[in-house]
Coordinates of C-alpha atoms (C1' of nucleotides) in Angstrom, one line a residue:
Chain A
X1 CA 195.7 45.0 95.5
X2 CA 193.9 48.2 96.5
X3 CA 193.1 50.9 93.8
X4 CA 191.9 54.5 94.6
X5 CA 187.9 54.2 94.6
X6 CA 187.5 57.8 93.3
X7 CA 189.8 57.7 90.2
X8 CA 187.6 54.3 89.1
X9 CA 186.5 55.2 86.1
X10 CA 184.1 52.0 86.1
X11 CA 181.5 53.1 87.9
X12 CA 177.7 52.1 88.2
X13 CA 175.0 55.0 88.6
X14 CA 174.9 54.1 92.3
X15 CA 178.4 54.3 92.9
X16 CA 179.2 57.5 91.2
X17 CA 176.8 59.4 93.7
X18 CA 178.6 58.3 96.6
X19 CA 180.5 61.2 98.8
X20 CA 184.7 61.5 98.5
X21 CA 184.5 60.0 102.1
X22 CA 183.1 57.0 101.4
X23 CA 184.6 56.4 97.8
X24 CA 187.2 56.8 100.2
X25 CA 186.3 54.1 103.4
X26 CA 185.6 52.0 100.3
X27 CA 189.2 52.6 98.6
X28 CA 190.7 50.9 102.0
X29 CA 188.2 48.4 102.5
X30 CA 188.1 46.5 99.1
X31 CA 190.3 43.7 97.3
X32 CA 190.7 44.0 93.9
X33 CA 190.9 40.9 92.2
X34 CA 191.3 39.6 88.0
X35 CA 189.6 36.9 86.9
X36 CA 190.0 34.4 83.9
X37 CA 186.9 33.3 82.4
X38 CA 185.5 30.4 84.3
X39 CA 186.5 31.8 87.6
X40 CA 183.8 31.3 90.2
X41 CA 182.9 34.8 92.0
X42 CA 180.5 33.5 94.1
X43 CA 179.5 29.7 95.1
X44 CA 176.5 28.5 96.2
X45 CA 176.5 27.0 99.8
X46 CA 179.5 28.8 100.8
X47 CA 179.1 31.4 103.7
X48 CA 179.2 35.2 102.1
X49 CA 180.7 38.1 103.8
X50 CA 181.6 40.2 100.5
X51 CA 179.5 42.2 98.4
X52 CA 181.3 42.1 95.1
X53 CA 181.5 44.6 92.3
X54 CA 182.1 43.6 88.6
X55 CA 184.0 46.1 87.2
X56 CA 184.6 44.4 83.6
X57 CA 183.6 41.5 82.1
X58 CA 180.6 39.6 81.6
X59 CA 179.0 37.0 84.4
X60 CA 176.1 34.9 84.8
X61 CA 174.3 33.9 88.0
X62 CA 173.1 30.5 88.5
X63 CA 171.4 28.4 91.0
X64 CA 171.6 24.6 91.7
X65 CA 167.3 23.7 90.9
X66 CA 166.0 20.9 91.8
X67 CA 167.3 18.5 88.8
X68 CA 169.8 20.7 86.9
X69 CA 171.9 23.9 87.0
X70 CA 169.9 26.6 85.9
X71 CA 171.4 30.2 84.7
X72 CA 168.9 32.8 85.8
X73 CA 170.8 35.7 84.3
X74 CA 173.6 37.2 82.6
X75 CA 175.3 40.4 84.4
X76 CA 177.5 42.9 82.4
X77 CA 180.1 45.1 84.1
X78 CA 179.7 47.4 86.0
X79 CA 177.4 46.7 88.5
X80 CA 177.0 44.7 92.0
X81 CA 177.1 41.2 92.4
X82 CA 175.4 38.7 95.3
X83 CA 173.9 41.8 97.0
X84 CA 170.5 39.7 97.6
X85 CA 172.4 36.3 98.3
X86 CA 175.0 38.1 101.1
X87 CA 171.9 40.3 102.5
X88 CA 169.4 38.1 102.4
X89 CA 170.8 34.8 104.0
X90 CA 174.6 33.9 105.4
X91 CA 174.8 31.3 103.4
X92 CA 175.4 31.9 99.6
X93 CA 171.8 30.9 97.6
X94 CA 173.3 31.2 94.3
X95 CA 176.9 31.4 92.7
X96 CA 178.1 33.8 89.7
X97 CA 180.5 33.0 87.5
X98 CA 182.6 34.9 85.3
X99 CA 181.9 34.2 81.4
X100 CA 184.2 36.0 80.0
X101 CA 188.0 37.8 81.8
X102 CA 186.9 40.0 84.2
X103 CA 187.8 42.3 86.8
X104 CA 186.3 42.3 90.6
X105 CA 186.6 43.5 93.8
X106 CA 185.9 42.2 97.0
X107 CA 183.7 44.8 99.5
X108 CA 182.9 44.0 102.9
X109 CA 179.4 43.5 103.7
X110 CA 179.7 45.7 106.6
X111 CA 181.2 48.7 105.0
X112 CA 178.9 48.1 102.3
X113 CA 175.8 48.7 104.8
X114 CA 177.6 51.4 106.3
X115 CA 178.1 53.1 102.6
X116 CA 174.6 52.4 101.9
X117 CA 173.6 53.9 105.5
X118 CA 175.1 56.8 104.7
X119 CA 174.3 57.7 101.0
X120 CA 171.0 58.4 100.7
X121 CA 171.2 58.9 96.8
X122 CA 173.4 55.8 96.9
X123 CA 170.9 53.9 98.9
X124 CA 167.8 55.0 96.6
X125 CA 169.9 54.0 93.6
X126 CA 170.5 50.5 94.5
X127 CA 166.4 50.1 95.6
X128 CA 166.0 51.3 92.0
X129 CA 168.3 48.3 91.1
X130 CA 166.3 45.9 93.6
X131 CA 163.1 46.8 92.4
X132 CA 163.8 46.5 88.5
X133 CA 165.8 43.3 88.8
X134 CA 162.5 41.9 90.5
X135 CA 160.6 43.4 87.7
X136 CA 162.6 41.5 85.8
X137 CA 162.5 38.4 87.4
X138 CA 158.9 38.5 87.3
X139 CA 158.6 38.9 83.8
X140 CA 161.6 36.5 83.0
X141 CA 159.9 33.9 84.6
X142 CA 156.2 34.4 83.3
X143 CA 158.2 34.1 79.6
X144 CA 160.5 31.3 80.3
X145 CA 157.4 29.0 81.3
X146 CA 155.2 29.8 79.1
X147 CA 157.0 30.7 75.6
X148 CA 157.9 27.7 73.8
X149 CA 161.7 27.1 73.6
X150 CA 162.0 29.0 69.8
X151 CA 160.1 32.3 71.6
X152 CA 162.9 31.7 74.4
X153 CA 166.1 31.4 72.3
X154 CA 165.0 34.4 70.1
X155 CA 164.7 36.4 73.3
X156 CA 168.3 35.0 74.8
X157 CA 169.6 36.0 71.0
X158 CA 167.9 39.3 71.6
X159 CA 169.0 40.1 75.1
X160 CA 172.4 39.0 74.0
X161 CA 172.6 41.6 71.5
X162 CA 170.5 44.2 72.9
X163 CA 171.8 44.4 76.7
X164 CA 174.8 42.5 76.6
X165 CA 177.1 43.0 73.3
X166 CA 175.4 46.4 72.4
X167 CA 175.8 44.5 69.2
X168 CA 173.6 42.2 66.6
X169 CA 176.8 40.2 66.1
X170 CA 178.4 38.6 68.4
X171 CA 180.1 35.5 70.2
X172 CA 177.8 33.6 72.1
X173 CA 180.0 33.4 75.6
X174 CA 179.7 29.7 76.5
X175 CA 178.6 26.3 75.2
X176 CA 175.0 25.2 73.6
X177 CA 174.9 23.0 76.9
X178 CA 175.0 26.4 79.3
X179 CA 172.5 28.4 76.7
X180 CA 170.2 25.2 77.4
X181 CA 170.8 26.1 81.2
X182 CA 169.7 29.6 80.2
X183 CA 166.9 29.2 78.2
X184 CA 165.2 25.6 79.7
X185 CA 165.8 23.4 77.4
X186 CA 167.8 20.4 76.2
X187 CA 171.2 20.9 74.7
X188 CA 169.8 18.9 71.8
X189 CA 167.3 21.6 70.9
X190 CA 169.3 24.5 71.2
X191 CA 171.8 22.7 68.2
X192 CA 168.3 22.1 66.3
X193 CA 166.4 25.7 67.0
X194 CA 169.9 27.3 66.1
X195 CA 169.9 25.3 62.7
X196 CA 166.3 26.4 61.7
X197 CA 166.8 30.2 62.6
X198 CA 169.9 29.9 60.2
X199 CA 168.5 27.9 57.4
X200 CA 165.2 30.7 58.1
X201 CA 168.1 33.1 57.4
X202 CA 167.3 35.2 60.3
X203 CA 170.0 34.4 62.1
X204 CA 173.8 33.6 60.5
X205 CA 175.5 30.7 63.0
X206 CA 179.0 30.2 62.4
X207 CA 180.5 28.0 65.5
X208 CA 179.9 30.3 68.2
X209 CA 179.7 33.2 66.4
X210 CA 175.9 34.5 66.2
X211 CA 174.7 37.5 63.4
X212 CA 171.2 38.5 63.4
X213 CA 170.5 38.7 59.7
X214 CA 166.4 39.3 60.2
X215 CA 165.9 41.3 63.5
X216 CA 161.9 41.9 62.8
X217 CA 161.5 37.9 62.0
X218 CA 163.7 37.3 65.7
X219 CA 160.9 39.5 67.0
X220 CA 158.3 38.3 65.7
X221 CA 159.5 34.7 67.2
X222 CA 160.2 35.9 70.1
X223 CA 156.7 37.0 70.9
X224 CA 154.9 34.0 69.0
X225 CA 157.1 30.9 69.3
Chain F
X1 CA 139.8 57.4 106.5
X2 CA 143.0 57.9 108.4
X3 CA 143.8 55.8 111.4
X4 CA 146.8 56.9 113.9
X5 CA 149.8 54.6 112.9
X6 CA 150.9 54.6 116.3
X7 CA 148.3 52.6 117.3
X8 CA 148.4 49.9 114.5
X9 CA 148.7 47.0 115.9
X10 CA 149.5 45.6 112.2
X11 CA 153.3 46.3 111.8
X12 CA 155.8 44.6 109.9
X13 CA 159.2 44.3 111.6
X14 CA 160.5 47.2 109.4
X15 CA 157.5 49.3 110.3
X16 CA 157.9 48.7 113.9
X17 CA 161.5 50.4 113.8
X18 CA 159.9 53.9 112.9
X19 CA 160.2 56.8 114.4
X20 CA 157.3 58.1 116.6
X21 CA 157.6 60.9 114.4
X22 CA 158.1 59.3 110.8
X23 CA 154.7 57.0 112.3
X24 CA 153.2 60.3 112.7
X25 CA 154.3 61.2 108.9
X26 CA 152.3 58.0 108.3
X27 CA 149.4 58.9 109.9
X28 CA 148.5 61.5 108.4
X29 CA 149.3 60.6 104.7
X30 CA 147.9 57.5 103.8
X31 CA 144.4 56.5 103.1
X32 CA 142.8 53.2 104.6
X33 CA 140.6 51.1 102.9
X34 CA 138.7 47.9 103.7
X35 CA 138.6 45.2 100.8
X36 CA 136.4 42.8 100.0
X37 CA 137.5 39.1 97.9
X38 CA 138.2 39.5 94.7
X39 CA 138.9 43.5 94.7
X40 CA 142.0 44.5 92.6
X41 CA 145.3 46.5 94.8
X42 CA 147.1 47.1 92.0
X43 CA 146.4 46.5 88.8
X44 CA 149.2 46.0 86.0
X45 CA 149.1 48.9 83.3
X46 CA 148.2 51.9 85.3
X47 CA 149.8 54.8 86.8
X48 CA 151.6 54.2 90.1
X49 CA 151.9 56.4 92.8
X50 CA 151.4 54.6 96.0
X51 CA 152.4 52.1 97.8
X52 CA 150.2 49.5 99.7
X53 CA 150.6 48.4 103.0
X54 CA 148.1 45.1 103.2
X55 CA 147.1 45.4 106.7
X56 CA 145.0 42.5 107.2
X57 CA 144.3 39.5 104.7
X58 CA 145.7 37.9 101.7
X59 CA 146.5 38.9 98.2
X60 CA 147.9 37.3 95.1
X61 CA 150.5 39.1 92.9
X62 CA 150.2 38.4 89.3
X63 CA 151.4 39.3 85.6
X64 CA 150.0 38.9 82.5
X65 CA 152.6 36.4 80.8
X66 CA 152.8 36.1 76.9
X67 CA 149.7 33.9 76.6
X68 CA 148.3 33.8 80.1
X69 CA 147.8 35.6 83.6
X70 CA 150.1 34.0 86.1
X71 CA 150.0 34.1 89.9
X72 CA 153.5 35.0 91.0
X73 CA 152.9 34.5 94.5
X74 CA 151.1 34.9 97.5
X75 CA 151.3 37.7 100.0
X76 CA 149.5 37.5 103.9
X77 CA 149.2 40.5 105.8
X78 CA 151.1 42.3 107.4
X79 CA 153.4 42.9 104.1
X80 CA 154.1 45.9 102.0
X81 CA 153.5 45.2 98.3
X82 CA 154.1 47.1 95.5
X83 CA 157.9 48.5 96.2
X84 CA 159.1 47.0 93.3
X85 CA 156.7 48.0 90.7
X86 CA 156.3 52.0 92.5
X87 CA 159.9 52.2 92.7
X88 CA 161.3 50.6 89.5
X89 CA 158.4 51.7 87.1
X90 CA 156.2 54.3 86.8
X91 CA 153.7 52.2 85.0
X92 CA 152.4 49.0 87.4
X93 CA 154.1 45.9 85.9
X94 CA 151.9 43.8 87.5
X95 CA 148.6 43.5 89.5
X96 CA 147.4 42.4 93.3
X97 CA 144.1 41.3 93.9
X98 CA 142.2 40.6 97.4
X99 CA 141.8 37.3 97.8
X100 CA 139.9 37.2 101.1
X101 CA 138.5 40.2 102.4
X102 CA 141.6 42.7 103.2
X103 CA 142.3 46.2 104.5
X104 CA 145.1 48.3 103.1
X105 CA 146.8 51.8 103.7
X106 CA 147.8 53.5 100.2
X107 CA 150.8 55.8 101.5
X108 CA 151.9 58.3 98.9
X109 CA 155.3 57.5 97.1
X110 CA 156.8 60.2 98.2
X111 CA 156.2 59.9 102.0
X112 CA 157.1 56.4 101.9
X113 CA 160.7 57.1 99.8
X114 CA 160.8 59.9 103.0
X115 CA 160.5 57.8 105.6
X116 CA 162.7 55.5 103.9
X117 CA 165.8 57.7 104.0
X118 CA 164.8 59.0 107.5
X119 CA 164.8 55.6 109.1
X120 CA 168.2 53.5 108.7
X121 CA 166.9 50.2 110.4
X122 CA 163.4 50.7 108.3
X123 CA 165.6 51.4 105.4
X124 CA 167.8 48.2 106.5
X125 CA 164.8 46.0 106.6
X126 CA 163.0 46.5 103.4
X127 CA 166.3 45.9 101.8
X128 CA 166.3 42.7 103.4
X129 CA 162.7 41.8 102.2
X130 CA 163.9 42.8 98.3
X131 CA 166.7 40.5 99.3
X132 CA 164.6 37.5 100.5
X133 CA 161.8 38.1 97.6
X134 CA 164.9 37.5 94.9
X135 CA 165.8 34.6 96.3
X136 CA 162.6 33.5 96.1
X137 CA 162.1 34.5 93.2
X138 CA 165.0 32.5 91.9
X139 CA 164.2 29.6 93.5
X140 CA 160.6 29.7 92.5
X141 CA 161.2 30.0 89.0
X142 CA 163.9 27.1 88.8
X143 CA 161.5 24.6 90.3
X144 CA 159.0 25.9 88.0
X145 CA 160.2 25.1 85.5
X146 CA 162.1 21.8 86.3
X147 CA 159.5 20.4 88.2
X148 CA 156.6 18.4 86.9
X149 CA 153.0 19.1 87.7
X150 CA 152.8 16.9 90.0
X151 CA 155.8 18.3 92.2
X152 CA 154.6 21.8 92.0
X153 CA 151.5 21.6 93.1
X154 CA 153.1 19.5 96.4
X155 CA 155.0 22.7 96.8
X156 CA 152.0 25.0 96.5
X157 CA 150.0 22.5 99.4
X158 CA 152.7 22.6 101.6
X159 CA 153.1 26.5 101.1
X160 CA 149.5 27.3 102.1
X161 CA 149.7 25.2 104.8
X162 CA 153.1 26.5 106.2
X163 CA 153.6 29.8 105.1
X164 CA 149.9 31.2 104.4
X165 CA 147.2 29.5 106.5
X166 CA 149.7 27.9 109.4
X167 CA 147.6 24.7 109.4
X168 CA 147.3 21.7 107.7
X169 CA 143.8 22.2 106.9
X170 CA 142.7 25.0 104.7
X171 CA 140.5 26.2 102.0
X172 CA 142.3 27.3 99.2
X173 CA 141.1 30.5 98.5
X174 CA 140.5 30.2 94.8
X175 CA 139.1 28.0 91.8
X176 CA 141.1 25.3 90.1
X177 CA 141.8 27.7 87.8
X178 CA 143.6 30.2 89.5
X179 CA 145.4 27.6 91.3
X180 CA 146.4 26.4 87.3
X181 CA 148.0 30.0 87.0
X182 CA 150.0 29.8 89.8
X183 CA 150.9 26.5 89.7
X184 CA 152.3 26.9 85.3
X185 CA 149.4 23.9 84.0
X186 CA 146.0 24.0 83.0
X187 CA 142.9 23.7 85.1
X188 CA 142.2 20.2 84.2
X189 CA 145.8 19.0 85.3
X190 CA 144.9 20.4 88.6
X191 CA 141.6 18.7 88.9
X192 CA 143.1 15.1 88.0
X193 CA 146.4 15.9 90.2
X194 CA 144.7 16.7 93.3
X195 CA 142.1 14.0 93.2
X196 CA 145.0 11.5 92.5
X197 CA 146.8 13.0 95.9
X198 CA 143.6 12.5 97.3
X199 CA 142.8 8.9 95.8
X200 CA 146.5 8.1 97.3
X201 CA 145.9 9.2 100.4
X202 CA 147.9 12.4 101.1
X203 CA 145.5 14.7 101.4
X204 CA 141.8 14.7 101.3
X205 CA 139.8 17.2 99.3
X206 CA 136.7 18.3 100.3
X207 CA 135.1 20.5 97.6
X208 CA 138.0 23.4 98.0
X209 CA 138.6 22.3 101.2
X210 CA 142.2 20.7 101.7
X211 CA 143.1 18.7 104.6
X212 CA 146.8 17.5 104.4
X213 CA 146.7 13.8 105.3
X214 CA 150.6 12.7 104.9
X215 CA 152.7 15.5 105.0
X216 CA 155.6 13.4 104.5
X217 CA 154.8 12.1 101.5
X218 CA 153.8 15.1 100.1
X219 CA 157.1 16.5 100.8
X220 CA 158.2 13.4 99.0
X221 CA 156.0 14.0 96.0
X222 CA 157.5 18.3 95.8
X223 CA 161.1 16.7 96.1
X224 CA 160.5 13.7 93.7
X225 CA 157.7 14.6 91.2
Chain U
dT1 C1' 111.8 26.0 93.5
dA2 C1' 113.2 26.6 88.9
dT3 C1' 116.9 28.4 85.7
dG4 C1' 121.4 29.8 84.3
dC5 C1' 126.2 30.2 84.8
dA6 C1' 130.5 29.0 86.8
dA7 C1' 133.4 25.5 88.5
dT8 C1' 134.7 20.8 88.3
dG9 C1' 135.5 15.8 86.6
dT10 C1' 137.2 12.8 83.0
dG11 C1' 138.2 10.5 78.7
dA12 C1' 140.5 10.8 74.0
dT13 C1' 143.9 12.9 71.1
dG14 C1' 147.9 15.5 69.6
dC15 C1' 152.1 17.9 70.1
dA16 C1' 156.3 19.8 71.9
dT17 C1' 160.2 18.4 73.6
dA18 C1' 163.1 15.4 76.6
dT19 C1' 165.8 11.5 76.2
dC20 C1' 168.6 8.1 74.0
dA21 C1' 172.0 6.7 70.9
dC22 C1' 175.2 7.6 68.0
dA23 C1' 178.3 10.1 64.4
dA24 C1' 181.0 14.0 63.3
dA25 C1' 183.6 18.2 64.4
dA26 C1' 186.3 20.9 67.0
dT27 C1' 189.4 21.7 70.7
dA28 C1' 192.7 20.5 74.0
dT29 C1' 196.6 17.7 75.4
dA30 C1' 200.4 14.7 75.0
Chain H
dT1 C1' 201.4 15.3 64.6
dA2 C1' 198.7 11.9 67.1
dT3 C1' 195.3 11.1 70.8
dA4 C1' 192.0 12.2 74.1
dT5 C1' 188.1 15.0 75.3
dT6 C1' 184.7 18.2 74.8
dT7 C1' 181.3 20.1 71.9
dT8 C1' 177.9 19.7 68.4
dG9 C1' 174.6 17.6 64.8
dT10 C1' 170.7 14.6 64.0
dG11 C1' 167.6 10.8 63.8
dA12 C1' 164.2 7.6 66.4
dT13 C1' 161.4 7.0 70.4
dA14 C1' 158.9 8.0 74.6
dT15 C1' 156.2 10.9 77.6
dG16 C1' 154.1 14.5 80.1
dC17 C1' 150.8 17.5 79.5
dA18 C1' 147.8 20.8 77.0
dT19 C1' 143.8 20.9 74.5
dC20 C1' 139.3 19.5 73.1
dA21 C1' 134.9 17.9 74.1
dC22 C1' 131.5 17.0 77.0
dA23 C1' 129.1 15.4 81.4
dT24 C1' 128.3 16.8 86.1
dT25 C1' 128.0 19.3 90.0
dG26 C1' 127.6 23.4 92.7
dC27 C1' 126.0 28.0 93.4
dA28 C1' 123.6 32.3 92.4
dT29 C1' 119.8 34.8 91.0
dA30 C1' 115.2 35.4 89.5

DNA sequence: TATGCAATGTGATGCATATCACAAAATATA
DNA sequence: TATATTTTGTGATATGCATCACATTGCATA
């Protein structure tokens, strides 16, 4: 299924400064695809030719480490999937995964360079988007090894509500075995940290559902275990 | 001091696709500077304007974590450093330090985004780097922090010897301590590790002197802990 | 050569958290 | 509705490593 680039109205910064030619060359060059949740986007090992573009939904990117799966971030719609994993090496070095239903589509690697080669606010855009999500990286990992795992889950909770749902209630989009993944832990502490932020009352945990009761106290966790 | 560009004989692959003209750009707007051990780059918290080309030497990129500094990795010469903390941030979000004597070219950010719209296959190439460095920086952080102590600091052996110093004997260019921060333990964990590599047989220390003895098993030891 | 400070070696102790082993819910499937 | 399967809760135990405390060595500076 192709759609008409120019009328998308989900469009990240980057895209929306591209010119009607190439909104156009990517109109004819993309597949449009829906996903259910669990659908893989992008699998590790597998050869990549495709940029891919989330246009709704929520996904999270994960690689295969050295003993267990581990989720190195969530991604919200819209923005571009795989672009360091189909740039950097033919071979896929991570996969995504959609966490929720979403919506994708399929770009060409080649017409993606060409778009980029020819865009210079385009191009500058997503360099802005390289730079910050190494930035962010950076700073992930520093946290993730040296916070203990109640500083890490209050800054998953966080992150969750602050970047993801836009919302300090919300359902947590997969199992206390995948936030374990997320946060580097065992799925047996995540089920125990969960229990003392409720019984703390900062947090209220009902099945999946998470509300932030106490967001100073979360913060204040976050930053000293 | 300014140097002709031209001339440098220090080029990255992505430098090397300039322009004679964009070279000449260069030339005249960037300052040179030689470094001695232990002088900072960059240094987290200030005001960015310039990147660094690192000409000569090597430098360590770190961050100050929640409770500690941490090395996140190791840069030779030639490499650019700084893209993603100029571009993404106008305040440094983390610091590079000389760690053996060095000489560097500040080039104003402005030239630099210039020369970066003016040159597709320049352009092309430092995209690839971002791309490579987020791999890396995926892959870095998982076996971070799955990896025991033991296993890491294998990984950071074989790194200096393969990807920094191209030999199997080196001297690691910094105390126990440092090589703590990069390696997520304390300095007393790397005291006891290496002289248990070395009591093993697999490498043999020499005050900070490393000679790698059995590479094999120290490959063993990064897969296996 | 003497003196001081930084870097290293090494044992003892404590703690955070993984792991194991189940039970109990919840969810999916027949 | 019954049955199987996945997900979650929770105690007991084991362990890798940080931390502390100090001895020792190496290196710099007077």
């Amino acid at each position: 299924m192709q759609n008409d680039c120019r009328k998308c109205p989900f469009k990240t910064k980057a895209t929306s400064m591209l010119s009607e030619c190439s909104l156009d060359q990517l109109s004819t060059n993309h597949l449009e695809l829906k996903l259910k949740k669990g659908d893989s986007i992008i699998k590790q090992g597998t050869y990549s030719t495709n940029v891919v573009f989330l246009r709704t939904g929520l996904a999270k990117i994960h690689i295969a480490g050295p003993y267990s799966e581990q989720i190195v971030k969530m991604v919200n719609a819209p923005s571009y999937l795989g672009l360091p994993t189909t740039f950097g090496s033919k071979i896929n070095q991570y996969s995504v995964t959609a966490v929720s239903d979403a919506e994708v589509c399929f770009i060409d690697l080649e017409v993606f360079q060409t778009i980029l080669d020819e865009n210079k606010e385009f191009n500058r855009e997503i360099i802005q988007e390289f730079c910050k999500n190494e930035l962010e990286s950076f700073h992930r990992c520093a946290n993730r090894t040296q916070k203990l795992i109640r500083g890490n889950m209050a800054d998953a909770l966080l992150d969750f509500a602050d970047k993801i749902f836009k919302s300090d209630t919300y359902l947590l989009p997969f199992s206390q075995t995948e936030f374990a993944n997320l946060v580097d832990t065992s799925r047996e502490s995540v089920s125990r940290v969960l229990a003392e932020f409720d019984k703390d009352g900062i947090i209220k945990v009902t099945g999946r559902q998470i509300e932030i009761l106490n967001k100073k106290s979360l913060i204040l966790v976050s930053q000293n275990g």
